JSON list of C-alpha atoms in Angstrom, two decimals:
[
{"chain": "A", "resi": 900, "resn": "MET", "atom": "CA", "xyz": [22.72, 21.42, 10.07]},
{"chain": "A", "resi": 901, "resn": "LYS", "atom": "CA", "xyz": [19.86, 20.95, 12.52]},
{"chain": "A", "resi": 902, "resn": "LYS", "atom": "CA", "xyz": [17.37, 22.52, 10.09]},
{"chain": "A", "resi": 903, "resn": "ILE", "atom": "CA", "xyz": [18.43, 20.10, 7.35]},
{"chain": "A", "resi": 904, "resn": "SER", "atom": "CA", "xyz": [18.00, 17.13, 9.70]},
{"chain": "A", "resi": 905, "resn": "VAL", "atom": "CA", "xyz": [14.53, 18.30, 10.70]},
{"chain": "A", "resi": 906, "resn": "MET", "atom": "CA", "xyz": [13.55, 18.74, 7.04]},
{"chain": "A", "resi": 907, "resn": "ILE", "atom": "CA", "xyz": [14.82, 15.27, 6.16]},
{"chain": "A", "resi": 908, "resn": "VAL", "atom": "CA", "xyz": [12.81, 13.74, 9.01]},
{"chain": "A", "resi": 909, "resn": "MET", "atom": "CA", "xyz": [9.69, 15.64, 7.90]},
{"chain": "A", "resi": 910, "resn": "VAL", "atom": "CA", "xyz": [10.04, 14.42, 4.31]},
{"chain": "A", "resi": 911, "resn": "MET", "atom": "CA", "xyz": [10.51, 10.85, 5.51]},
{"chain": "A", "resi": 912, "resn": "LEU", "atom": "CA", "xyz": [7.40, 11.07, 7.69]},
{"chain": "A", "resi": 913, "resn": "LEU", "atom": "CA", "xyz": [5.38, 12.43, 4.78]},
{"chain": "A", "resi": 914, "resn": "ALA", "atom": "CA", "xyz": [6.64, 9.68, 2.50]},
{"chain": "A", "resi": 915, "resn": "ALA", "atom": "CA", "xyz": [5.84, 6.92, 5.00]},
{"chain": "A", "resi": 916, "resn": "GLY", "atom": "CA", "xyz": [2.60, 5.17, 4.19]},
{"chain": "A", "resi": 917, "resn": "CYS", "atom": "CA", "xyz": [2.32, 6.76, 0.75]},
{"chain": "A", "resi": 918, "resn": "VAL", "atom": "CA", "xyz": [-0.89, 6.18, -1.14]},
{"chain": "A", "resi": 919, "resn": "ASN", "atom": "CA", "xyz": [-1.42, 6.82, -4.84]},
{"chain": "A", "resi": 920, "resn": "ILE", "atom": "CA", "xyz": [-4.89, 6.74, -6.46]},
{"chain": "A", "resi": 921, "resn": "THR", "atom": "CA", "xyz": [-5.54, 6.69, -10.19]},
{"chain": "A", "resi": 922, "resn": "TYR", "atom": "CA", "xyz": [-9.15, 7.29, -11.22]},
{"chain": "A", "resi": 923, "resn": "LEU", "atom": "CA", "xyz": [-10.65, 6.47, -14.60]},
{"chain": "A", "resi": 924, "resn": "GLY", "atom": "CA", "xyz": [-14.25, 7.46, -15.15]},
{"chain": "A", "resi": 925, "resn": "GLN", "atom": "CA", "xyz": [-16.90, 10.13, -15.06]},
{"chain": "A", "resi": 926, "resn": "LYS", "atom": "CA", "xyz": [-16.82, 13.08, -12.68]},
{"chain": "A", "resi": 927, "resn": "TYR", "atom": "CA", "xyz": [-19.80, 14.89, -11.20]},
{"chain": "A", "resi": 928, "resn": "GLN", "atom": "CA", "xyz": [-20.29, 17.58, -8.60]},
{"chain": "A", "resi": 929, "resn": "PRO", "atom": "CA", "xyz": [-18.59, 16.57, -5.32]},
{"chain": "A", "resi": 930, "resn": "THR", "atom": "CA", "xyz": [-20.68, 14.68, -2.78]},
{"chain": "A", "resi": 931, "resn": "LYS", "atom": "CA", "xyz": [-20.58, 14.83, 1.00]},
{"chain": "A", "resi": 932, "resn": "LYS", "atom": "CA", "xyz": [-21.53, 11.29, 2.01]},
{"chain": "A", "resi": 933, "resn": "VAL", "atom": "CA", "xyz": [-20.10, 8.13, 0.47]},
{"chain": "A", "resi": 934, "resn": "THR", "atom": "CA", "xyz": [-21.08, 4.60, 1.46]},
{"chain": "A", "resi": 935, "resn": "PHE", "atom": "CA", "xyz": [-18.23, 2.07, 1.58]},
{"chain": "A", "resi": 936, "resn": "TYR", "atom": "CA", "xyz": [-18.76, -1.59, 0.64]},
{"chain": "A", "resi": 937, "resn": "TYR", "atom": "CA", "xyz": [-16.10, -4.25, 1.04]},
{"chain": "A", "resi": 938, "resn": "SER", "atom": "CA", "xyz": [-17.76, -6.73, -1.32]},
{"chain": "A", "resi": 939, "resn": "TRP", "atom": "CA", "xyz": [-20.12, -6.76, -4.28]},
{"chain": "A", "resi": 940, "resn": "SER", "atom": "CA", "xyz": [-22.29, -9.29, -2.43]},
{"chain": "A", "resi": 941, "resn": "ILE", "atom": "CA", "xyz": [-23.64, -6.58, -0.11]},
{"chain": "A", "resi": 942, "resn": "VAL", "atom": "CA", "xyz": [-24.11, -3.85, -2.73]},
{"chain": "A", "resi": 943, "resn": "PRO", "atom": "CA", "xyz": [-27.74, -3.22, -3.73]},
{"chain": "A", "resi": 944, "resn": "THR", "atom": "CA", "xyz": [-27.07, -3.37, -7.49]},
{"chain": "A", "resi": 945, "resn": "ASP", "atom": "CA", "xyz": [-30.54, -2.10, -8.35]},
{"chain": "A", "resi": 946, "resn": "ARG", "atom": "CA", "xyz": [-29.69, 1.13, -6.52]},
{"chain": "A", "resi": 947, "resn": "TYR", "atom": "CA", "xyz": [-26.33, 2.09, -8.08]},
{"chain": "A", "resi": 948, "resn": "THR", "atom": "CA", "xyz": [-24.63, 2.41, -11.44]},
{"chain": "A", "resi": 949, "resn": "VAL", "atom": "CA", "xyz": [-20.86, 2.29, -11.95]},
{"chain": "A", "resi": 950, "resn": "ILE", "atom": "CA", "xyz": [-19.34, 5.65, -12.93]},
{"chain": "A", "resi": 951, "resn": "GLY", "atom": "CA", "xyz": [-15.65, 4.82, -12.69]},
{"chain": "A", "resi": 952, "resn": "LYS", "atom": "CA", "xyz": [-12.78, 2.72, -11.46]},
{"chain": "A", "resi": 953, "resn": "ALA", "atom": "CA", "xyz": [-10.05, 3.64, -9.00]},
{"chain": "A", "resi": 954, "resn": "ILE", "atom": "CA", "xyz": [-6.73, 1.88, -8.64]},
{"chain": "A", "resi": 955, "resn": "GLU", "atom": "CA", "xyz": [-5.00, 2.60, -5.37]},
{"chain": "A", "resi": 956, "resn": "VAL", "atom": "CA", "xyz": [-1.40, 1.63, -4.73]},
{"chain": "A", "resi": 957, "resn": "ALA", "atom": "CA", "xyz": [-0.34, 1.85, -1.10]},
{"chain": "A", "resi": 958, "resn": "ASP", "atom": "CA", "xyz": [3.00, 0.81, 0.32]},
{"chain": "A", "resi": 959, "resn": "GLU", "atom": "CA", "xyz": [3.13, -1.89, 2.94]},
{"chain": "A", "resi": 960, "resn": "ASP", "atom": "CA", "xyz": [3.30, 0.65, 5.77]},
{"chain": "A", "resi": 961, "resn": "ALA", "atom": "CA", "xyz": [-0.08, 2.19, 4.92]},
{"chain": "A", "resi": 962, "resn": "TRP", "atom": "CA", "xyz": [-2.85, 1.60, 7.44]},
{"chain": "A", "resi": 963, "resn": "SER", "atom": "CA", "xyz": [-6.14, 0.12, 6.25]},
{"chain": "A", "resi": 964, "resn": "SER", "atom": "CA", "xyz": [-7.96, 3.13, 7.71]},
{"chain": "A", "resi": 965, "resn": "GLU", "atom": "CA", "xyz": [-5.73, 5.40, 5.60]},
{"chain": "A", "resi": 966, "resn": "ILE", "atom": "CA", "xyz": [-6.57, 3.43, 2.46]},
{"chain": "A", "resi": 967, "resn": "HIS", "atom": "CA", "xyz": [-10.28, 3.55, 3.34]},
{"chain": "A", "resi": 968, "resn": "ASP", "atom": "CA", "xyz": [-10.22, 7.29, 4.02]},
{"chain": "A", "resi": 969, "resn": "ASP", "atom": "CA", "xyz": [-8.32, 8.06, 0.81]},
{"chain": "A", "resi": 970, "resn": "LEU", "atom": "CA", "xyz": [-10.81, 6.11, -1.29]},
{"chain": "A", "resi": 971, "resn": "ILE", "atom": "CA", "xyz": [-13.72, 7.90, 0.40]},
{"chain": "A", "resi": 972, "resn": "GLU", "atom": "CA", "xyz": [-12.05, 11.28, -0.17]},
{"chain": "A", "resi": 973, "resn": "LYS", "atom": "CA", "xyz": [-11.43, 10.52, -3.84]},
{"chain": "A", "resi": 974, "resn": "ALA", "atom": "CA", "xyz": [-15.01, 9.26, -4.29]},
{"chain": "A", "resi": 975, "resn": "GLU", "atom": "CA", "xyz": [-16.39, 12.46, -2.75]},
{"chain": "A", "resi": 976, "resn": "SER", "atom": "CA", "xyz": [-14.24, 14.58, -5.05]},
{"chain": "A", "resi": 977, "resn": "VAL", "atom": "CA", "xyz": [-15.53, 12.86, -8.22]},
{"chain": "A", "resi": 978, "resn": "GLY", "atom": "CA", "xyz": [-19.17, 12.88, -7.09]},
{"chain": "A", "resi": 979, "resn": "ALA", "atom": "CA", "xyz": [-19.63, 9.19, -6.28]},
{"chain": "A", "resi": 980, "resn": "ASP", "atom": "CA", "xyz": [-22.23, 8.01, -3.78]},
{"chain": "A", "resi": 981, "resn": "ALA", "atom": "CA", "xyz": [-20.59, 4.67, -2.97]},
{"chain": "A", "resi": 982, "resn": "VAL", "atom": "CA", "xyz": [-17.34, 2.74, -3.26]},
{"chain": "A", "resi": 983, "resn": "VAL", "atom": "CA", "xyz": [-17.01, -1.02, -3.56]},
{"chain": "A", "resi": 984, "resn": "ILE", "atom": "CA", "xyz": [-13.75, -2.96, -3.38]},
{"chain": "A", "resi": 985, "resn": "ASP", "atom": "CA", "xyz": [-13.44, -4.97, -6.57]},
{"chain": "A", "resi": 986, "resn": "SER", "atom": "CA", "xyz": [-10.12, -6.68, -5.84]},
{"chain": "A", "resi": 987, "resn": "MET", "atom": "CA", "xyz": [-7.07, -6.42, -3.63]},
{"chain": "A", "resi": 988, "resn": "HIS", "atom": "CA", "xyz": [-3.63, -7.99, -3.91]},
{"chain": "A", "resi": 989, "resn": "ARG", "atom": "CA", "xyz": [0.01, -7.45, -3.02]},
{"chain": "A", "resi": 990, "resn": "LYS", "atom": "CA", "xyz": [2.79, -6.93, -5.53]},
{"chain": "A", "resi": 991, "resn": "ILE", "atom": "CA", "xyz": [6.53, -6.80, -5.09]},
{"chain": "A", "resi": 992, "resn": "SER", "atom": "CA", "xyz": [7.69, -3.19, -5.34]},
{"chain": "A", "resi": 993, "resn": "GLY", "atom": "CA", "xyz": [11.35, -3.67, -4.57]},
{"chain": "A", "resi": 994, "resn": "ARG", "atom": "CA", "xyz": [14.05, -5.93, -3.27]},
{"chain": "A", "resi": 995, "resn": "VAL", "atom": "CA", "xyz": [16.78, -5.44, -0.70]},
{"chain": "A", "resi": 996, "resn": "VAL", "atom": "CA", "xyz": [19.75, -7.79, -0.74]},
{"chain": "A", "resi": 997, "resn": "ASN", "atom": "CA", "xyz": [21.76, -8.02, 2.47]},
{"chain": "A", "resi": 998, "resn": "TYR", "atom": "CA", "xyz": [25.11, -9.74, 1.96]},
{"chain": "A", "resi": 999, "resn": "SER", "atom": "CA", "xyz": [26.01, -9.90, 5.63]},
{"chain": "A", "resi": 1000, "resn": "ASN", "atom": "CA", "xyz": [25.17, -12.79, 7.86]},
{"chain": "A", "resi": 1001, "resn": "PRO", "atom": "CA", "xyz": [23.76, -11.89, 11.28]},
{"chain": "A", "resi": 1002, "resn": "TRP", "atom": "CA", "xyz": [25.62, -14.81, 12.85]},
{"chain": "A", "resi": 1003, "resn": "VAL", "atom": "CA", "xyz": [29.06, -13.70, 11.67]},
{"chain": "A", "resi": 1004, "resn": "ASP", "atom": "CA", "xyz": [29.44, -10.87, 14.20]},
{"chain": "A", "resi": 1005, "resn": "TYR", "atom": "CA", "xyz": [28.70, -13.20, 17.08]},
{"chain": "A", "resi": 1006, "resn": "TYR", "atom": "CA", "xyz": [30.52, -16.33, 15.92]},
{"chain": "A", "resi": 1007, "resn": "ASP", "atom": "CA", "xyz": [33.51, -14.95, 13.99]},
{"chain": "A", "resi": 1008, "resn": "TRP", "atom": "CA", "xyz": [36.06, -15.61, 16.67]},
{"chain": "A", "resi": 1009, "resn": "ASN", "atom": "CA", "xyz": [36.17, -18.74, 18.75]},
{"chain": "A", "resi": 1010, "resn": "CYS", "atom": "CA", "xyz": [38.86, -19.09, 21.40]},
{"chain": "A", "resi": 1011, "resn": "ASN", "atom": "CA", "xyz": [38.35, -22.82, 21.84]},
{"chain": "A", "resi": 1012, "resn": "ASN", "atom": "CA", "xyz": [41.00, -23.97, 19.40]},
{"chain": "A", "resi": 1013, "resn": "TYR", "atom": "CA", "xyz": [43.93, -26.14, 20.47]},
{"chain": "A", "resi": 1014, "resn": "TRP", "atom": "CA", "xyz": [46.35, -23.26, 21.08]},
{"chain": "A", "resi": 1015, "resn": "GLY", "atom": "CA", "xyz": [43.95, -20.98, 22.97]},
{"chain": "A", "resi": 1016, "resn": "GLY", "atom": "CA", "xyz": [44.11, -18.27, 20.31]},
{"chain": "A", "resi": 1017, "resn": "PRO", "atom": "CA", "xyz": [41.38, -17.03, 18.06]},
{"chain": "A", "resi": 1018, "resn": "PHE", "atom": "CA", "xyz": [40.13, -19.56, 15.58]},
{"chain": "A", "resi": 1019, "resn": "TYR", "atom": "CA", "xyz": [38.30, -18.04, 12.61]},
{"chain": "A", "resi": 1020, "resn": "TYR", "atom": "CA", "xyz": [35.55, -19.77, 10.70]},
{"chain": "A", "resi": 1021, "resn": "ASN", "atom": "CA", "xyz": [32.89, -18.38, 8.44]},
{"chain": "A", "resi": 1022, "resn": "SER", "atom": "CA", "xyz": [29.70, -19.03, 10.31]},
{"chain": "A", "resi": 1023, "resn": "PRO", "atom": "CA", "xyz": [27.71, -21.87, 11.81]},
{"chain": "A", "resi": 1024, "resn": "MET", "atom": "CA", "xyz": [25.05, -20.95, 9.23]},
{"chain": "A", "resi": 1025, "resn": "SER", "atom": "CA", "xyz": [27.34, -22.26, 6.48]},
{"chain": "A", "resi": 1026, "resn": "TYR", "atom": "CA", "xyz": [26.99, -25.75, 7.94]},
{"chain": "A", "resi": 1027, "resn": "TRP", "atom": "CA", "xyz": [23.26, -25.57, 7.25]},
{"chain": "A", "resi": 1028, "resn": "GLY", "atom": "CA", "xyz": [23.76, -24.61, 3.64]},
{"chain": "A", "resi": 1029, "resn": "THR", "atom": "CA", "xyz": [23.06, -20.88, 3.76]},
{"chain": "A", "resi": 1030, "resn": "SER", "atom": "CA", "xyz": [25.40, -18.44, 2.14]},
{"chain": "A", "resi": 1031, "resn": "GLY", "atom": "CA", "xyz": [24.82, -15.41, 4.36]},
{"chain": "A", "resi": 1032, "resn": "VAL", "atom": "CA", "xyz": [22.82, -13.57, 1.72]},
{"chain": "A", "resi": 1033, "resn": "ASN", "atom": "CA", "xyz": [19.40, -12.42, 2.84]},
{"chain": "A", "resi": 1034, "resn": "VAL", "atom": "CA", "xyz": [16.84, -11.08, 0.37]},
{"chain": "A", "resi": 1035, "resn": "TYR", "atom": "CA", "xyz": [13.97, -8.97, 1.65]},
{"chain": "A", "resi": 1036, "resn": "TYR", "atom": "CA", "xyz": [11.08, -7.87, -0.54]},
{"chain": "A", "resi": 1037, "resn": "ASN", "atom": "CA", "xyz": [9.08, -4.67, -0.29]},
{"chain": "A", "resi": 1038, "resn": "TYR", "atom": "CA", "xyz": [5.42, -4.99, -1.13]},
{"chain": "A", "resi": 1039, "resn": "ASP", "atom": "CA", "xyz": [2.72, -2.62, -2.30]},
{"chain": "A", "resi": 1040, "resn": "THR", "atom": "CA", "xyz": [-0.97, -3.24, -1.77]},
{"chain": "A", "resi": 1041, "resn": "VAL", "atom": "CA", "xyz": [-3.02, -2.72, -4.93]},
{"chain": "A", "resi": 1042, "resn": "ILE", "atom": "CA", "xyz": [-6.73, -2.07, -4.44]},
{"chain": "A", "resi": 1043, "resn": "VAL", "atom": "CA", "xyz": [-9.14, -1.86, -7.37]},
{"chain": "A", "resi": 1044, "resn": "ALA", "atom": "CA", "xyz": [-12.40, -0.15, -6.45]},
{"chain": "A", "resi": 1045, "resn": "LYS", "atom": "CA", "xyz": [-15.50, 0.81, -8.41]},
{"chain": "A", "resi": 1046, "resn": "PHE", "atom": "CA", "xyz": [-17.12, 4.17, -7.78]},
{"chain": "A", "resi": 1047, "resn": "LEU", "atom": "CA", "xyz": [-20.91, 4.13, -7.87]},
{"chain": "A", "resi": 1048, "resn": "LYS", "atom": "CA", "xyz": [-23.58, 6.77, -8.36]},
{"chain": "A", "resi": 1049, "resn": "ASN", "atom": "CA", "xyz": [-27.15, 6.45, -7.13]},
{"chain": "A", "resi": 1050, "resn": "LYS", "atom": "CA", "xyz": [-29.52, 5.68, -10.04]},
{"chain": "A", "resi": 1051, "resn": "THR", "atom": "CA", "xyz": [-32.14, 8.04, -8.64]},
{"chain": "A", "resi": 1052, "resn": "PHE", "atom": "CA", "xyz": [-29.73, 10.93, -9.28]},
{"chain": "A", "resi": 1053, "resn": "PHE", "atom": "CA", "xyz": [-29.88, 10.26, -13.02]},
{"chain": "A", "resi": 1054, "resn": "GLU", "atom": "CA", "xyz": [-33.68, 9.92, -12.91]},
{"chain": "A", "resi": 1055, "resn": "LYS", "atom": "CA", "xyz": [-34.10, 13.24, -11.08]},
{"chain": "A", "resi": 1056, "resn": "HIS", "atom": "CA", "xyz": [-31.45, 15.10, -13.10]},
{"chain": "A", "resi": 1057, "resn": "PRO", "atom": "CA", "xyz": [-31.36, 13.69, -16.65]},
{"chain": "A", "resi": 1058, "resn": "GLU", "atom": "CA", "xyz": [-29.82, 16.93, -17.91]},
{"chain": "A", "resi": 1059, "resn": "VAL", "atom": "CA", "xyz": [-26.70, 16.57, -15.75]},
{"chain": "A", "resi": 1060, "resn": "LYS", "atom": "CA", "xyz": [-23.65, 15.49, -17.71]},
{"chain": "A", "resi": 1061, "resn": "PRO", "atom": "CA", "xyz": [-20.28, 14.41, -16.32]},
{"chain": "A", "resi": 1062, "resn": "THR", "atom": "CA", "xyz": [-17.81, 17.24, -15.78]},
{"chain": "A", "resi": 1063, "resn": "GLU", "atom": "CA", "xyz": [-14.29, 17.21, -17.13]}
]
């Protein structure tokens, strides 16, 4: 039983902060150093050419450093020299509906009625127009990044073609 519990905890830890990257574009020999740009305004456009596009979906628990490192790792693996963030937004990935009211447990029984016994009422929240249903949304962060290759690479190695 203990081994199963440990395995469940390990799987949950691995699943926490999940990041998924989809890459569409050309692939070259892996590189070792990738420059990261957060905006097109600071990219020297005369220096780079776009070789592909990456779409990264990270759950709301993912750290920004994890997202950054995963994009760098993916860029190195496809032979990019730079990464630039094209856009970033949040999307709803799920919904949790909680039908209990947090006030009910505390306010269910009130002994201040006329006879001294328990007096039941729904909740003080109902007086303010809430029904006791809470809806929580889970969000994913979607990052669209462009992978760039140095133009001098193509000038020095015109024979090099993208790999499959």
